[in-house]
Short mmCIF file of C-alpha atoms and ligand atoms in Angstrom, two decimals:
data_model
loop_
_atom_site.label_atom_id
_atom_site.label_comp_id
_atom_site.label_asym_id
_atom_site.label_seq_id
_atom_site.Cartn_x
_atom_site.Cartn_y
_atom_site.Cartn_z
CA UNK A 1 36.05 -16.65 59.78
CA UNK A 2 34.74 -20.19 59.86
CA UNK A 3 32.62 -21.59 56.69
CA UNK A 4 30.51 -24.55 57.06
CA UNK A 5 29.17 -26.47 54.11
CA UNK A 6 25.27 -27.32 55.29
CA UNK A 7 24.41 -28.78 51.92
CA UNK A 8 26.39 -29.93 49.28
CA UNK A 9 23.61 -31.38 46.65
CA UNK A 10 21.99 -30.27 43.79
CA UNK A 11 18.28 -29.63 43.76
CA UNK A 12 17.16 -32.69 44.50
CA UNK A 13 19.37 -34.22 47.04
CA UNK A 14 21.17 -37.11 47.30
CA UNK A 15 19.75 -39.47 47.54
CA UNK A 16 17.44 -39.02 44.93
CA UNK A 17 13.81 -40.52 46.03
CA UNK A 18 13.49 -43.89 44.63
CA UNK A 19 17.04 -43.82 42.38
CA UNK A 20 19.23 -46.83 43.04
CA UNK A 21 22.12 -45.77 40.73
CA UNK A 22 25.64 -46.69 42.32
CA UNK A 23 25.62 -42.99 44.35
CA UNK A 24 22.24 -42.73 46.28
CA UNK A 25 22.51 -46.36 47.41
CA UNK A 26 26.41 -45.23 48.51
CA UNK A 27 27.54 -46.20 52.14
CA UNK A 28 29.51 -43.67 52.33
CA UNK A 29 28.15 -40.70 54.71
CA UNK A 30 29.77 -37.82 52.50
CA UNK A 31 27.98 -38.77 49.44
CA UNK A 32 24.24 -37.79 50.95
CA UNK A 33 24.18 -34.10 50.53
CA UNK A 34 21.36 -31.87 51.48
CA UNK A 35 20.65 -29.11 48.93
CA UNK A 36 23.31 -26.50 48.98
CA UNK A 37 23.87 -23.77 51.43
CA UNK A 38 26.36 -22.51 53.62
CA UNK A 39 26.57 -20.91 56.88
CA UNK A 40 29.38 -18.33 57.75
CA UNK A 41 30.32 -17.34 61.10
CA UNK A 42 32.47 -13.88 61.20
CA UNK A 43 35.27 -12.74 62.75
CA UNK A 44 32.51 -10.51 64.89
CA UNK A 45 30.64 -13.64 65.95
CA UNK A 46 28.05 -13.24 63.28
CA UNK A 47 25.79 -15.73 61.66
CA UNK A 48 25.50 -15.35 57.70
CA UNK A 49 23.49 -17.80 55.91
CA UNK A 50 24.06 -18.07 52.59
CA UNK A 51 20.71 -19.59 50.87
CA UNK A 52 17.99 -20.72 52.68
CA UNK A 53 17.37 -24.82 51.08
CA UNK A 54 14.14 -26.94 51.69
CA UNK A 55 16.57 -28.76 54.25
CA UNK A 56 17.53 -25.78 56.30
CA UNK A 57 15.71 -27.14 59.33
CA UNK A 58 17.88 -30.34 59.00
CA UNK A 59 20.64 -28.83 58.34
CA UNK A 60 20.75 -26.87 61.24
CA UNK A 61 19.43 -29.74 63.53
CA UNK A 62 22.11 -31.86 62.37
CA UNK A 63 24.99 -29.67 63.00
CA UNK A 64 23.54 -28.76 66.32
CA UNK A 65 23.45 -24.74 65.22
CA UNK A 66 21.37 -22.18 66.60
CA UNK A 67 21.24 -19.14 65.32
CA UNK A 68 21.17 -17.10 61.32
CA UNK A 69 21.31 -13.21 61.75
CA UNK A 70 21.78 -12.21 57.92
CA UNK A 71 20.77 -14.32 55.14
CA UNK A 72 22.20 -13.48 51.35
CA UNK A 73 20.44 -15.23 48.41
CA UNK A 74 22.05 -15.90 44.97
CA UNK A 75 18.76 -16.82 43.63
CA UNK A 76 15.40 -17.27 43.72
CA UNK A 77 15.09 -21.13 42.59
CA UNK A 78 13.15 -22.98 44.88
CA UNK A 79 16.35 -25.06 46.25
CA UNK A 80 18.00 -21.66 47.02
CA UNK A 81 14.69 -20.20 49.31
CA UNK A 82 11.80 -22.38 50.48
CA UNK A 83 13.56 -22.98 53.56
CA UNK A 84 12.75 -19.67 54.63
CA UNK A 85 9.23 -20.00 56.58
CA UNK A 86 12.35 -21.94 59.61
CA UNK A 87 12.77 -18.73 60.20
CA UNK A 88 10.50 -18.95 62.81
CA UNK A 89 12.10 -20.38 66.12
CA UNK A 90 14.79 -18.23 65.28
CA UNK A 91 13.26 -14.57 65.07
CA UNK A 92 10.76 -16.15 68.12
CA UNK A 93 13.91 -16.98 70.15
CA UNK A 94 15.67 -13.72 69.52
CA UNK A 95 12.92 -11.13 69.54
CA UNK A 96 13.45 -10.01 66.37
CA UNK A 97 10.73 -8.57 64.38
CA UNK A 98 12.71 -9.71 61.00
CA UNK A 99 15.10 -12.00 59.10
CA UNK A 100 17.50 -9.45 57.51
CA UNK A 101 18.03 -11.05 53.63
CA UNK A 102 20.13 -9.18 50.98
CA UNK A 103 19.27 -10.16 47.38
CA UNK A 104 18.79 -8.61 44.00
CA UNK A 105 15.39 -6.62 43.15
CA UNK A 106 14.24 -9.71 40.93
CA UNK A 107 14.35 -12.03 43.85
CA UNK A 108 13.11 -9.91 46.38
CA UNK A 109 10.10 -9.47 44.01
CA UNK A 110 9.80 -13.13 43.82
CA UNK A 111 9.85 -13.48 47.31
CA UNK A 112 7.33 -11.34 48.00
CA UNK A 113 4.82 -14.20 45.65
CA UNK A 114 6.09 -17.24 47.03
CA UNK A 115 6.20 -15.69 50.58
CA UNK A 116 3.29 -13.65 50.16
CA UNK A 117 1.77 -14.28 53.80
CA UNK A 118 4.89 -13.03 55.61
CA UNK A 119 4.09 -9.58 53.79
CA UNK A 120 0.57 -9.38 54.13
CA UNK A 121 -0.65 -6.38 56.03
CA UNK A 122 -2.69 -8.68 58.48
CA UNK A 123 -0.72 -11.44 58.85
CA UNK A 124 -1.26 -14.54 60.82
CA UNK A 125 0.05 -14.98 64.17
CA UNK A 126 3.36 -16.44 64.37
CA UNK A 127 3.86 -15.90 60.39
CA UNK A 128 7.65 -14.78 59.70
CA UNK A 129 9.01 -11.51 58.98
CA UNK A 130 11.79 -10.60 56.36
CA UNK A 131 13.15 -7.44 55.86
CA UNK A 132 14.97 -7.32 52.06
CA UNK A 133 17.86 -5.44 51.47
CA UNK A 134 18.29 -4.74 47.63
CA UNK A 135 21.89 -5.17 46.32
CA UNK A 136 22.74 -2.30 44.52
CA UNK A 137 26.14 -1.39 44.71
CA UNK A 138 29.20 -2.82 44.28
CA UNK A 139 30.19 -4.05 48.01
CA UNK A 140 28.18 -3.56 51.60
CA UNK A 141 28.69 -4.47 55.06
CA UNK A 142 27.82 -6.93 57.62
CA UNK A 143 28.82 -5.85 60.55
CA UNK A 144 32.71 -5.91 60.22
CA UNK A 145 32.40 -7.78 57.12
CA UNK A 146 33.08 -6.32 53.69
CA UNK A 147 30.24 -8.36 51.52
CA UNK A 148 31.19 -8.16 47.19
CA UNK A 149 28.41 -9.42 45.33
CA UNK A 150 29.88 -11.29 41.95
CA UNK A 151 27.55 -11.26 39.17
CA UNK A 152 27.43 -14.67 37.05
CA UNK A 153 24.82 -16.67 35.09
CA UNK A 154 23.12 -19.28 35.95
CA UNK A 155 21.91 -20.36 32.44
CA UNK A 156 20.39 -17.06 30.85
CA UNK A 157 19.55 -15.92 34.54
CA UNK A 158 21.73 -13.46 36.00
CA UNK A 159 22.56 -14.42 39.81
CA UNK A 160 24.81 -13.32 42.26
CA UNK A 161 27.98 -15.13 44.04
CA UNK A 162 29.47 -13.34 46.84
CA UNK A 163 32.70 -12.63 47.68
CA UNK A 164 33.64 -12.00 51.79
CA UNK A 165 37.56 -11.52 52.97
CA UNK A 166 39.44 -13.54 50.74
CA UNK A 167 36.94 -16.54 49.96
CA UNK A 168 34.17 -16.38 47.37
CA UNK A 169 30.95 -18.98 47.04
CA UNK A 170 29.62 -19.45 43.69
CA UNK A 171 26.82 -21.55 43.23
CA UNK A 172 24.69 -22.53 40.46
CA UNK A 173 26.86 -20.89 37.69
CA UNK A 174 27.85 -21.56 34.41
CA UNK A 175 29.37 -18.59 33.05
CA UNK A 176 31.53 -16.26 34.33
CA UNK A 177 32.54 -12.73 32.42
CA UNK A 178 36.11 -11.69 32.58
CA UNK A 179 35.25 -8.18 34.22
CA UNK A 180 33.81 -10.37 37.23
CA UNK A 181 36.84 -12.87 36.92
CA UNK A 182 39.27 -10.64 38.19
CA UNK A 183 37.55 -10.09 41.48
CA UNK A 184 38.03 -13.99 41.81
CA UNK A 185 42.03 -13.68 41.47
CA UNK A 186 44.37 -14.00 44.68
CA UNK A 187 41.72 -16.08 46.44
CA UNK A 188 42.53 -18.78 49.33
CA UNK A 189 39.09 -20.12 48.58
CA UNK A 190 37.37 -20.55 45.94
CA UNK A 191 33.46 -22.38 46.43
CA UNK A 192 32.68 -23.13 42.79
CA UNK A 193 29.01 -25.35 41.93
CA UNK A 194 30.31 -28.51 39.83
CA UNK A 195 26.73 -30.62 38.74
CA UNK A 196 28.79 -33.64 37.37
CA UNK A 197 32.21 -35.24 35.79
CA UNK A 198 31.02 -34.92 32.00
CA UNK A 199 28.27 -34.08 29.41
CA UNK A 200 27.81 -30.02 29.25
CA UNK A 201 24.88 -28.68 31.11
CA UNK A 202 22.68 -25.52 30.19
CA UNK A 203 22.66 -23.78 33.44
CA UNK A 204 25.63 -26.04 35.57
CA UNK A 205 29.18 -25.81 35.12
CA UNK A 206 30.82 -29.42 35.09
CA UNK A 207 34.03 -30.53 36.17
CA UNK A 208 36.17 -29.70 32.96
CA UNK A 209 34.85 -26.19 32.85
CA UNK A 210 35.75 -26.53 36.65
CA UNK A 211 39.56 -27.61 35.28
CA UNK A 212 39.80 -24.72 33.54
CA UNK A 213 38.38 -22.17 35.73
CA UNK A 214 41.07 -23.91 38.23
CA UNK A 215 43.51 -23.20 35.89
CA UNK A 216 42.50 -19.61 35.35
CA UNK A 217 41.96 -18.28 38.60
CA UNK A 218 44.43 -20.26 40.19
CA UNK A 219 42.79 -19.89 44.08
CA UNK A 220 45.06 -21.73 46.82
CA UNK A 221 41.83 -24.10 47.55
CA UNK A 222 38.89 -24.90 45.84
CA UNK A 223 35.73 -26.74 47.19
CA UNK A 224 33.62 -28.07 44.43
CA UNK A 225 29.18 -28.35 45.71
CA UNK A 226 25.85 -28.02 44.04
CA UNK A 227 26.53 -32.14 43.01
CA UNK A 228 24.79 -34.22 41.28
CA UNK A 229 23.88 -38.18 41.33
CA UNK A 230 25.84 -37.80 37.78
CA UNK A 231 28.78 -37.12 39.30
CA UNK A 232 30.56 -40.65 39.37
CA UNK A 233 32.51 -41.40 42.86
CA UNK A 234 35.99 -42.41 40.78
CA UNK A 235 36.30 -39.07 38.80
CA UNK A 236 36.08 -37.54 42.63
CA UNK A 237 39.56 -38.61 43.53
CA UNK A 238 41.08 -38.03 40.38
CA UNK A 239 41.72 -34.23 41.46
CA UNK A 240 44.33 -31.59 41.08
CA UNK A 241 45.82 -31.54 44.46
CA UNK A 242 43.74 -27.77 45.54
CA UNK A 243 40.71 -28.80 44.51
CA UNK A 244 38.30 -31.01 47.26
CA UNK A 245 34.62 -32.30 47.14
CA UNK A 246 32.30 -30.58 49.66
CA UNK A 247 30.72 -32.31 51.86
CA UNK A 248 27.52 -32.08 54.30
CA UNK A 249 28.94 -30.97 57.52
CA UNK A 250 32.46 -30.03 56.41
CA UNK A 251 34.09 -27.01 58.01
CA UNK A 252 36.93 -24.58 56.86
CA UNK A 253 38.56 -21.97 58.36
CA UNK A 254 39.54 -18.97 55.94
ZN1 LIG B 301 20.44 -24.82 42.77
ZN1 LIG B 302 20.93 -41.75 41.93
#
């Protein structure tokens, strides 16, 4: 399958609006990251976003793609979903009555407030349609495509990471049980969220947690997003050799 990286950043982008600090005013393309998201396209030609960011519509502009068919959310923070209501050209375009979204029961109840007029019973014309999907068990399908949720926190909140083939994307982490470790063994990728180089952070793992973690699970490749202005542009090429920076745009095979 093909994994492509549309946003890298952390909730508020980089740049930041109005910071000047040495990364936001960076010429260098790869460090302006859209909020984090990627989009998967399966061995049986299907589109699976993974979070739905405020830049969604850019991000699909920008990489000249067309077309979502399943969207999985780890979490209902507002960099995660309020892309959502770009839904629209895409249902319009296909004819389908609904965006298909797998999340947990807390989100999907969360959705349903901050997306309250694509539920309503009268709804106004061209409002979009999602139909949730409540992860409940332990791995589903896609198509072809054997979906494992991975359950982590994200602070005290508990989110989900998902694991397809042999790659897992974990964002917005910052503790991992053991029990939910060993489904991360034996990976060739590894997506892990990596906020910045030092100082701890409640909810964000940071790059020597990421060390470890590296150390740990040992995955043939790891792709470090979800980061921050913090993260200072010398510590990013100071690497082990399997570990890479995301960046906006970038594409893997795996
Ligand atoms: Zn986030
Ligand atoms: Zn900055």
């Amino acid at each position: 399958m093909k994994l492509k990286f549309l946003g890298t950043g952390t909730s508020q982008g980089i740049p930041i609006i109005g910071c000047d600090c040495e990364v936001c005013t960076s010429n260098d393309l790869e460090n302006n990251r859209f909020r984090s998201s990627v989009l998967i396209t399966t061995e049986d030609e299907k589109k699976i976003l993974i979070d739905c960011s405020p830049d969604f519509r850019q991000q699909m502009l920008v990489n000249d793609e067309k077309n979502v068919d399943v969207i999985l959310i780890t979490h209902e923070h507002n960099d995660h979903i309020i892309g959502l209501d770009d839904m629209r050209p895409i249902l319009f375009r296909k004819k389908k009555r609904a965006m298909s979204i797998y999340c947990q029961k807390r989100v999907a109840d969360d959705l349903k407030i901050r997306f309250a007029y694509a539920f309503a019973e009268e709804k106004y014309p061209g409002a979009p349609s999602f139909q949730l999907n409540i992860i409940d068990k332990d791995e589903f399908k896609i198509g072809n495509t054997k979906i494992q949720p991975i359950h982590v926190f994200h602070g005290k909140l508990p989110i989900l990471g998902y694991k397809i083939n042999k790659t897992a994307y974990i964002t917005d982490a910052s503790f991992i049980s053991d029990e939910e470790k060993e489904k991360l063994k034996d990976l060739d990728v590894l997506i892990l969220n990596c906020l910045r180089d030092e100082r701890p952070h409640h909810s964000h793992f940071i790059l020597p947690e990421i060390l470890e973690l590296n150390e740990e699970l040992r995955p043939q490749k790891m792709f470090l997003t979800h980061i921050s202005h913090d993260f200072k542009l010398d510590k990013m090429k100071d690497l082990p050799s399997n570990i890479s920076i995301a960046y906006d745009g970038l594409e893997i095979m795996c």
